[in-house]
Coordinates of C-alpha atoms in Angstrom, one line a residue:
M60 CA -142.7 190.0 98.6
I61 CA -139.6 190.5 96.7
K62 CA -137.9 187.8 98.4
R63 CA -140.3 185.3 97.8
H64 CA -140.7 186.6 94.0
M65 CA -137.0 185.9 93.6
M66 CA -137.0 182.3 95.3
L67 CA -139.5 181.1 92.9
Q68 CA -137.5 182.7 90.0
F69 CA -134.3 180.6 91.2
S70 CA -136.8 177.3 91.6
L71 CA -138.3 177.3 88.6
G72 CA -134.9 178.1 86.6
F73 CA -133.6 175.2 88.6
L74 CA -136.3 172.8 87.5
L75 CA -135.7 174.0 83.9
M76 CA -132.0 173.2 83.9
L77 CA -133.0 169.8 85.2
S78 CA -135.4 169.1 82.6
C79 CA -133.1 170.2 80.2
G80 CA -130.9 167.3 81.1
S81 CA -128.0 169.8 82.0
E82 CA -126.2 167.3 84.0
S83 CA -122.7 168.8 83.5
S84 CA -124.0 172.2 84.4
F85 CA -125.8 170.8 87.9
T86 CA -122.4 169.1 88.5
E87 CA -120.6 172.6 87.9
M88 CA -122.6 174.2 90.6
M89 CA -122.0 171.5 93.1
P90 CA -118.9 172.4 95.2
E91 CA -116.1 169.8 95.4
L92 CA -116.5 168.3 98.7
E93 CA -113.7 167.6 101.2
P94 CA -113.4 164.2 102.1
T95 CA -114.0 163.5 106.1
S96 CA -112.7 160.2 106.3
G97 CA -110.3 158.2 104.8
D98 CA -107.5 155.5 105.0
V99 CA -104.6 158.1 105.1
T100 CA -104.6 161.3 107.4
L101 CA -102.8 163.9 105.6
Y102 CA -101.6 167.6 106.8
I103 CA -100.8 170.3 104.2
T104 CA -99.1 173.5 104.3
S105 CA -98.4 175.6 101.3
G106 CA -95.4 178.1 101.3
Y107 CA -98.0 180.4 99.2
R108 CA -100.4 179.9 101.9
I109 CA -103.1 178.6 99.8
Q110 CA -103.7 176.0 102.5
E111 CA -102.2 176.5 106.3
F112 CA -102.1 172.9 108.1
K113 CA -105.1 171.5 106.0
K114 CA -106.1 168.2 107.1
T115 CA -107.8 166.0 104.7
Y116 CA -107.8 162.0 103.5
L117 CA -106.8 159.7 100.9
N118 CA -107.6 156.3 100.4
F119 CA -105.3 153.2 99.7
S120 CA -105.5 152.6 95.7
A121 CA -107.2 149.1 94.7
N122 CA -105.2 148.9 91.8
D123 CA -101.6 147.4 91.2
N124 CA -99.0 150.1 91.6
L125 CA -96.9 150.6 88.3
S126 CA -95.6 154.2 89.1
P127 CA -92.1 154.6 88.9
N128 CA -92.2 157.3 91.3
T129 CA -92.9 155.1 94.4
L130 CA -91.3 155.2 97.7
F131 CA -91.0 152.1 99.6
L132 CA -91.2 152.2 103.2
D133 CA -88.4 149.7 105.2
P134 CA -89.3 149.0 109.0
Q135 CA -86.6 146.6 109.2
Q136 CA -84.0 149.5 108.6
T137 CA -84.2 151.3 112.0
Y138 CA -82.5 154.5 113.2
Q139 CA -83.2 156.6 116.3
T140 CA -86.3 156.8 118.8
M141 CA -88.0 160.0 118.5
D142 CA -88.8 162.0 121.7
G143 CA -90.9 165.1 120.2
F144 CA -91.0 168.4 118.6
G145 CA -92.2 172.2 119.7
A146 CA -90.8 175.5 120.7
A147 CA -89.4 177.8 123.5
I148 CA -91.8 179.2 125.8
T149 CA -89.8 181.7 127.3
G150 CA -90.8 185.0 129.4
S151 CA -91.7 186.8 126.5
S152 CA -93.9 184.0 124.9
A153 CA -95.5 183.9 127.9
Y154 CA -96.2 187.4 128.4
N155 CA -97.9 187.7 124.7
L156 CA -99.8 184.4 125.6
L157 CA -101.2 186.0 128.7
K158 CA -102.0 189.5 127.0
M159 CA -104.5 187.2 124.7
S160 CA -108.0 186.7 125.8
A161 CA -108.6 183.9 127.8
A162 CA -110.9 182.0 124.6
D163 CA -108.3 183.3 122.1
R164 CA -105.5 181.8 124.1
A165 CA -107.3 178.4 124.7
K166 CA -107.9 178.1 120.9
F167 CA -104.5 178.8 120.0
L168 CA -102.8 176.5 122.4
K169 CA -105.3 173.8 121.6
E170 CA -104.5 174.1 118.0
T171 CA -100.7 173.9 118.8
F172 CA -100.4 171.3 121.6
S173 CA -103.9 169.0 121.5
T174 CA -103.1 165.6 119.8
T175 CA -107.2 165.4 118.8
E176 CA -107.6 168.7 118.0
G177 CA -104.6 170.0 116.7
M178 CA -101.0 169.9 115.9
G179 CA -99.9 168.0 119.1
Q180 CA -96.3 169.6 119.8
S181 CA -95.0 167.7 122.2
Y182 CA -91.9 169.4 123.6
V183 CA -91.2 172.5 124.8
R184 CA -87.9 174.5 126.2
I185 CA -87.8 176.6 129.2
A186 CA -85.5 178.8 130.9
I187 CA -84.1 178.3 134.4
G188 CA -84.0 181.7 135.4
C189 CA -84.0 184.6 132.9
S190 CA -82.9 184.2 129.0
D191 CA -82.4 187.0 126.4
F192 CA -86.1 186.8 126.1
S193 CA -87.4 187.5 129.5
L194 CA -88.9 190.6 131.1
S195 CA -85.9 191.1 133.0
E196 CA -82.3 189.9 134.2
Y197 CA -82.6 187.8 137.1
T198 CA -81.7 184.2 138.4
L199 CA -83.5 182.1 141.0
N200 CA -80.9 182.4 143.7
D201 CA -79.7 186.4 143.3
K202 CA -79.0 186.7 146.8
P203 CA -76.0 184.7 148.0
G204 CA -76.8 181.5 149.7
I205 CA -78.5 178.2 148.3
E206 CA -80.7 178.9 150.9
N207 CA -82.4 181.8 149.1
F208 CA -83.5 179.8 146.0
A209 CA -86.7 180.8 145.0
L210 CA -89.0 180.8 141.7
Q211 CA -89.3 184.3 140.7
K212 CA -91.9 186.7 139.2
E213 CA -91.5 185.7 135.7
E214 CA -91.8 181.8 136.4
L215 CA -94.9 182.2 138.9
E216 CA -97.0 184.9 137.2
Y217 CA -96.0 183.7 133.2
V218 CA -94.2 180.8 132.2
I219 CA -96.2 178.4 135.0
P220 CA -99.5 179.7 134.5
V221 CA -98.9 178.9 130.5
M222 CA -97.3 175.8 131.3
K223 CA -100.3 174.4 133.2
E224 CA -102.7 175.6 130.3
I225 CA -100.3 173.6 128.0
L226 CA -100.0 170.4 130.1
A227 CA -104.1 170.7 130.5
I228 CA -104.3 170.2 126.7
N229 CA -101.6 167.7 126.2
P230 CA -100.4 166.3 130.0
D231 CA -97.7 164.2 127.7
I232 CA -95.4 167.1 127.1
K233 CA -91.7 166.7 127.4
V234 CA -89.8 169.8 129.0
M235 CA -86.1 170.8 128.8
G236 CA -84.9 173.5 131.2
S237 CA -81.6 175.6 130.3
P238 CA -79.8 178.3 132.2
W239 CA -78.6 181.5 130.6
T240 CA -76.2 182.2 133.8
A241 CA -75.6 180.9 136.8
P242 CA -76.4 183.2 139.8
L243 CA -73.9 186.3 140.0
W244 CA -72.2 185.5 143.5
M245 CA -71.3 182.0 141.7
K246 CA -69.4 183.2 138.6
V247 CA -65.6 184.8 138.5
N248 CA -63.7 186.4 135.7
N249 CA -61.8 183.5 134.8
L250 CA -60.8 180.2 136.3
Q251 CA -57.1 181.5 137.0
E252 CA -57.3 184.7 139.2
R253 CA -61.3 183.5 140.0
A254 CA -62.1 187.2 140.8
P255 CA -65.6 188.0 141.6
Y256 CA -67.7 188.8 138.5
T257 CA -70.6 190.7 138.7
S258 CA -71.9 191.1 135.1
W259 CA -74.9 189.3 133.6
T260 CA -73.0 188.5 130.2
G261 CA -70.0 186.7 130.3
G262 CA -68.1 185.1 133.3
H263 CA -67.4 181.8 134.1
L264 CA -68.6 179.1 137.0
N265 CA -66.5 179.0 139.9
P266 CA -65.5 175.7 140.8
A267 CA -66.0 176.4 144.6
H268 CA -69.6 176.7 143.8
Y269 CA -70.0 173.4 141.9
Q270 CA -72.0 172.0 144.7
D271 CA -74.3 175.0 145.2
Y272 CA -75.2 175.1 141.4
G273 CA -75.7 171.5 141.4
T274 CA -78.1 171.9 144.1
Y275 CA -79.7 174.8 142.2
F276 CA -80.9 172.4 139.4
V277 CA -82.2 170.1 141.7
K278 CA -84.1 172.8 143.3
W279 CA -85.5 174.1 140.2
I280 CA -86.5 170.6 139.0
Q281 CA -88.1 169.8 142.2
A282 CA -89.9 173.2 142.5
M283 CA -91.4 172.9 139.0
E284 CA -92.1 169.5 139.6
A285 CA -94.1 170.7 142.8
Q286 CA -96.1 172.8 140.1
G287 CA -97.1 169.9 138.0
I288 CA -94.6 170.5 135.6
R289 CA -92.2 167.4 135.2
I290 CA -89.1 168.1 133.8
H291 CA -88.2 165.6 131.0
S292 CA -84.2 167.0 130.2
I293 CA -81.8 169.7 131.0
T294 CA -78.9 171.3 129.4
P295 CA -76.0 172.5 132.1
Q296 CA -75.9 176.1 130.1
N297 CA -77.3 177.4 127.0
E298 CA -74.7 178.0 124.3
P299 CA -71.5 177.8 126.7
L300 CA -69.4 179.4 124.2
N301 CA -71.4 182.5 123.8
H302 CA -69.8 185.4 126.2
L303 CA -72.0 188.2 124.4
N304 CA -75.9 187.0 124.9
S305 CA -78.1 188.6 127.7
A306 CA -77.5 186.9 129.9
S307 CA -74.4 184.3 129.1
M308 CA -71.6 182.6 131.2
V309 CA -68.8 180.4 129.5
M310 CA -68.4 176.9 130.3
K311 CA -65.6 175.4 128.2
W312 CA -66.1 171.3 127.4
E313 CA -63.5 170.9 130.6
E314 CA -65.6 172.9 133.0
Q315 CA -68.8 171.4 131.8
R316 CA -67.1 167.9 132.2
D317 CA -65.8 168.5 135.8
F318 CA -69.1 170.3 136.5
I319 CA -71.4 167.6 135.4
K320 CA -69.2 164.8 137.2
Q321 CA -68.4 166.3 140.5
A322 CA -71.9 168.1 140.9
L323 CA -74.7 167.9 138.9
G324 CA -74.9 164.2 137.7
P325 CA -74.3 163.0 141.4
K326 CA -76.7 165.8 142.4
L327 CA -79.4 164.4 140.5
R328 CA -79.4 161.2 141.0
G329 CA -78.6 161.7 144.9
A330 CA -82.3 163.5 144.6
G331 CA -83.8 160.5 142.9
L332 CA -84.5 162.5 139.5
Q333 CA -84.5 160.6 136.4
T334 CA -84.0 164.3 134.4
K335 CA -81.7 163.8 131.2
I336 CA -78.8 165.7 131.0
Y337 CA -77.6 166.8 127.5
A338 CA -74.6 168.6 127.0
Y339 CA -73.0 171.3 125.0
D340 CA -76.4 172.8 123.6
H341 CA -74.8 175.3 121.1
N342 CA -73.5 175.5 117.3
Y343 CA -72.7 172.9 114.7
N344 CA -69.2 174.8 114.6
Y345 CA -68.1 175.4 118.3
D346 CA -67.8 179.0 117.6
N347 CA -65.1 178.3 115.5
M348 CA -62.9 177.9 118.5
A349 CA -60.1 174.9 117.8
D350 CA -59.6 173.7 121.1
Q351 CA -64.0 173.2 121.5
Q352 CA -64.3 171.0 118.5
S353 CA -66.4 167.8 119.0
Y354 CA -67.2 169.6 122.6
P355 CA -69.4 166.8 123.7
V356 CA -67.1 163.9 122.9
R357 CA -64.2 165.3 124.5
I358 CA -66.6 165.0 127.5
Y359 CA -68.0 161.6 126.8
E360 CA -64.3 160.4 127.0
D361 CA -64.3 161.0 130.8
A362 CA -66.4 158.0 131.6
E363 CA -67.0 159.6 135.1
A364 CA -68.8 162.1 133.6
S365 CA -70.4 160.2 130.4
Q366 CA -72.3 157.9 133.0
Y367 CA -74.7 160.9 133.8
I368 CA -75.0 162.3 130.3
A369 CA -77.7 161.0 127.9
G370 CA -76.5 163.0 124.7
A371 CA -76.0 166.4 123.1
A372 CA -78.0 169.3 122.2
Y373 CA -77.2 171.5 119.1
H374 CA -78.4 175.1 117.7
N375 CA -77.8 176.1 113.9
Y376 CA -76.7 179.8 113.9
G377 CA -73.1 178.6 113.0
G378 CA -71.6 175.8 110.8
D379 CA -73.5 172.8 109.1
R380 CA -76.1 169.9 110.1
S381 CA -73.4 167.1 108.9
E382 CA -71.7 167.9 112.6
L383 CA -74.6 165.7 113.9
L384 CA -73.6 163.0 111.4
D385 CA -70.1 163.3 112.6
I386 CA -70.9 163.3 116.3
H387 CA -73.0 160.2 116.0
A388 CA -70.4 158.6 114.5
K389 CA -68.0 159.2 116.9
A390 CA -70.8 158.2 119.9
P391 CA -73.2 156.3 118.3
D392 CA -74.6 155.1 122.1
K393 CA -75.1 158.6 122.7
E394 CA -78.6 160.7 121.9
L395 CA -78.8 163.9 119.8
I396 CA -81.5 166.7 120.1
F397 CA -82.0 169.8 118.1
S398 CA -82.8 172.6 120.9
E399 CA -82.9 176.0 119.4
T400 CA -82.9 177.6 115.9
S401 CA -84.6 181.1 115.2
I402 CA -85.9 182.7 112.3
G403 CA -85.4 186.7 112.1
T404 CA -85.2 189.9 109.9
W405 CA -81.4 188.5 108.7
N406 CA -83.2 186.0 106.4
N407 CA -86.6 187.2 105.9
G408 CA -87.8 184.6 108.3
N409 CA -91.4 185.4 108.0
V410 CA -91.9 185.0 104.3
L411 CA -93.2 181.5 104.3
S412 CA -92.7 181.2 100.6
T413 CA -89.2 181.0 100.9
Q414 CA -88.5 179.7 104.6
L415 CA -91.1 176.9 104.7
I416 CA -88.7 174.5 102.4
A417 CA -85.4 175.8 103.5
D418 CA -86.4 175.2 107.4
M419 CA -87.7 171.9 106.8
R420 CA -84.6 171.0 104.7
E421 CA -82.2 172.3 107.4
V422 CA -84.0 172.3 110.5
G423 CA -86.9 169.3 110.5
L424 CA -86.2 166.7 107.9
G425 CA -82.4 167.9 107.9
T426 CA -81.7 167.4 111.7
I427 CA -83.9 164.0 112.1
N428 CA -82.1 162.6 108.9
N429 CA -78.9 163.0 110.9
W430 CA -80.3 161.3 113.8
S431 CA -81.8 164.2 116.2
R432 CA -84.7 162.2 118.8
G433 CA -86.3 166.1 118.6
V434 CA -86.3 169.5 117.3
I435 CA -87.3 172.4 119.5
V436 CA -87.3 175.9 117.8
W437 CA -87.2 179.3 119.8
N438 CA -89.8 181.7 121.0
L439 CA -93.1 180.2 120.2
M440 CA -94.7 183.7 120.1
L441 CA -93.5 187.5 119.8
D442 CA -95.2 190.4 119.3
A443 CA -95.6 192.7 116.6
D444 CA -92.2 194.3 117.6
R445 CA -90.3 191.1 117.9
G446 CA -90.3 191.3 121.9
P447 CA -91.0 191.8 124.6
T448 CA -86.7 191.7 124.3
R449 CA -84.0 193.7 126.0
E450 CA -81.2 195.1 124.9
G451 CA -78.2 192.4 124.5
G452 CA -80.6 190.0 123.3
C453 CA -81.9 189.2 120.1
L454 CA -83.7 192.5 118.3
T455 CA -84.4 191.1 115.2
C456 CA -85.9 187.6 115.5
Y457 CA -89.4 186.5 114.6
G458 CA -91.2 184.3 116.6
A459 CA -92.9 180.6 115.4
V460 CA -95.7 182.7 115.4
D461 CA -96.1 186.3 115.8
I462 CA -99.0 187.6 117.4
D463 CA -100.2 191.6 116.4
S464 CA -100.7 194.4 119.0
D465 CA -104.4 193.2 119.2
Y466 CA -103.2 190.2 120.7
R467 CA -105.4 188.4 118.7
T468 CA -104.1 188.3 114.9
I469 CA -101.9 185.8 114.9
K470 CA -99.5 185.2 111.8
K471 CA -98.1 181.8 111.8
N472 CA -94.3 181.5 110.4
S473 CA -92.3 178.6 109.1
H474 CA -91.1 177.1 112.0
Y475 CA -94.2 176.7 113.5
F476 CA -95.7 174.7 111.0
V477 CA -92.0 172.9 110.5
V478 CA -92.8 171.5 114.3
G479 CA -96.2 170.9 113.7
H480 CA -96.0 169.1 110.6
L481 CA -93.6 166.3 112.6
S482 CA -95.6 166.5 115.7
A483 CA -99.0 166.0 113.9
V484 CA -98.0 162.2 112.6
V485 CA -94.7 161.3 114.6
K486 CA -95.3 160.7 118.0
S487 CA -93.2 160.3 120.8
G488 CA -91.4 156.7 120.9
A489 CA -91.7 156.4 117.2
V490 CA -88.5 155.0 115.1
R491 CA -87.4 156.6 112.0
I492 CA -87.2 153.9 109.6
G493 CA -85.6 153.2 106.3
S494 CA -87.2 154.0 102.8
K495 CA -86.3 153.2 99.0
G496 CA -87.0 153.7 95.6
K497 CA -87.5 156.2 93.3
T498 CA -88.7 159.5 94.2
P499 CA -89.0 162.5 92.0
D500 CA -86.1 165.4 92.3
G501 CA -86.8 168.4 94.5
I502 CA -88.4 165.6 97.3
I503 CA -87.2 165.1 100.9
H504 CA -88.5 162.8 103.6
S505 CA -88.4 161.1 106.7
A506 CA -90.3 158.1 107.3
F507 CA -91.3 156.6 110.9
R508 CA -93.2 153.7 112.5
N509 CA -95.1 154.9 115.6
P510 CA -95.6 153.1 118.8
D511 CA -99.2 152.2 118.0
N512 CA -97.6 150.3 114.5
S513 CA -98.9 153.2 112.1
F514 CA -96.8 154.4 109.4
A515 CA -95.8 158.2 109.2
I516 CA -94.1 160.1 106.4
V517 CA -93.2 163.9 106.5
L518 CA -92.0 165.3 103.3
A519 CA -91.6 168.5 101.5
N520 CA -91.4 169.5 97.9
S521 CA -89.2 172.1 96.8
N522 CA -90.4 172.2 93.1
S523 CA -92.4 174.8 91.9
V524 CA -95.0 172.3 90.5
D525 CA -97.2 169.8 91.8
T526 CA -95.2 166.4 91.8
S527 CA -96.9 163.0 92.0
V528 CA -95.2 160.7 94.6
T529 CA -96.5 157.2 95.2
F530 CA -96.4 155.5 98.9
S531 CA -96.2 151.9 99.5
D532 CA -96.0 150.2 103.1
G533 CA -95.4 146.9 101.5
D534 CA -98.9 145.8 101.8
K535 CA -100.8 148.8 100.6
H536 CA -100.2 152.0 98.1
F537 CA -101.3 155.3 97.6
T538 CA -100.6 158.3 95.2
H539 CA -100.7 161.9 96.1
I540 CA -100.2 165.0 94.1
V541 CA -98.0 166.9 96.5
P542 CA -98.4 170.6 95.9
A543 CA -96.0 172.9 94.7
N544 CA -93.7 174.4 97.4
S545 CA -95.5 172.9 100.3
V546 CA -95.0 170.4 103.3
V547 CA -97.1 167.5 103.6
S548 CA -97.5 165.0 106.9
Y549 CA -99.1 161.5 106.2
Q550 CA -100.2 159.0 108.8
W551 CA -102.2 155.3 108.2
G552 CA -102.5 152.2 110.1
K553 CA -101.1 149.0 109.4

């Protein structure tokens, strides 16, 4: 009876408001409806977490464009073709994902990898054997003799099951593989003495085992493909100038050149594999080693090695992204890809308000505008203790997302949004195109034309105020008030 009386009071009051002609009051009571369709699809993430990858829409303007702040696309000016964007499925990431309930994991993976219901992340990196974010130190051939090669527990029980779930959501995912070390029986202390070296950390690949190690890569690619996981690309060695990582192996440019031309390249080709080889896979500054500067270019100068190499991969733990421009200028026919970066306690990496724009400027748009074909960040998911990890690995890294001890509550960090904003609108095979015109200070962007001829722009506003920008493809234009300290992705059909 009380509920009925309250409803009657509300109805009478509502009717009285209308009878008094209170149109403005009625309008104020109505919630602002979000558009459910439009000419332009947008995704918005605010550094203040007001919006996190919020999908919305805009329409083209019916009026003449009089805005002085107009970004004009120039499809005639073309740069590199894009491969994809994503994160690493390390042993630690796979472990955390499998600790989630099946329903929660499916929801997160769909949000991350679905091209119709999520970000459509399109490139992942996995370790060939262990990485510093594995549950143990191991290779796929710890018992001497290449005939003893076999996938191990971490692949079979963690990484492969997760990869199969991802591929069921997005079958077109590209996969890059990188080893942290060769099997210990293939390592020596240095290339002069060539004494046995039985440490997981450091050491060199014994040239006497080049052929065995080339076969190791072939067997891994074939074993993964037998599991339904096609390998798009490999690097011969993760961080080849870092002898301190767990695990690790030194492979200077002369060693990598010889291994590729004598064993890895011929072995892949002989097996009929189309897997791309990316050289180097380390920092912009070559760990300040004078004799290792321009590492990949030194390898390209050897025609026999160069024929097998698609390009070079880079990390940003040292040096400046301008190195990508320098390498492209020296070898414009070779590809570039950005294959690893991490956030951590050293840069308050889980504080979105400071990292979102910084990471989009340095990692996302920064590497793409310097000719990178793709962007892959480090661990997709770490736990509340920044792991699982081990001594000798990174104890201070955050994941692209971090999951709480309940294995349900997820905090999405800058790297998740950086790659997500790119993959949502920039599809594999898209071409980066030029742009011109005046845009406000504090706005950085990249523009693309997708294989379906749609246009895409990914933009970051580093200003502390909302900023108006008009976009024109030559035929149509629209204006958007870009929120302060935010990243926005746009896509529209021609």
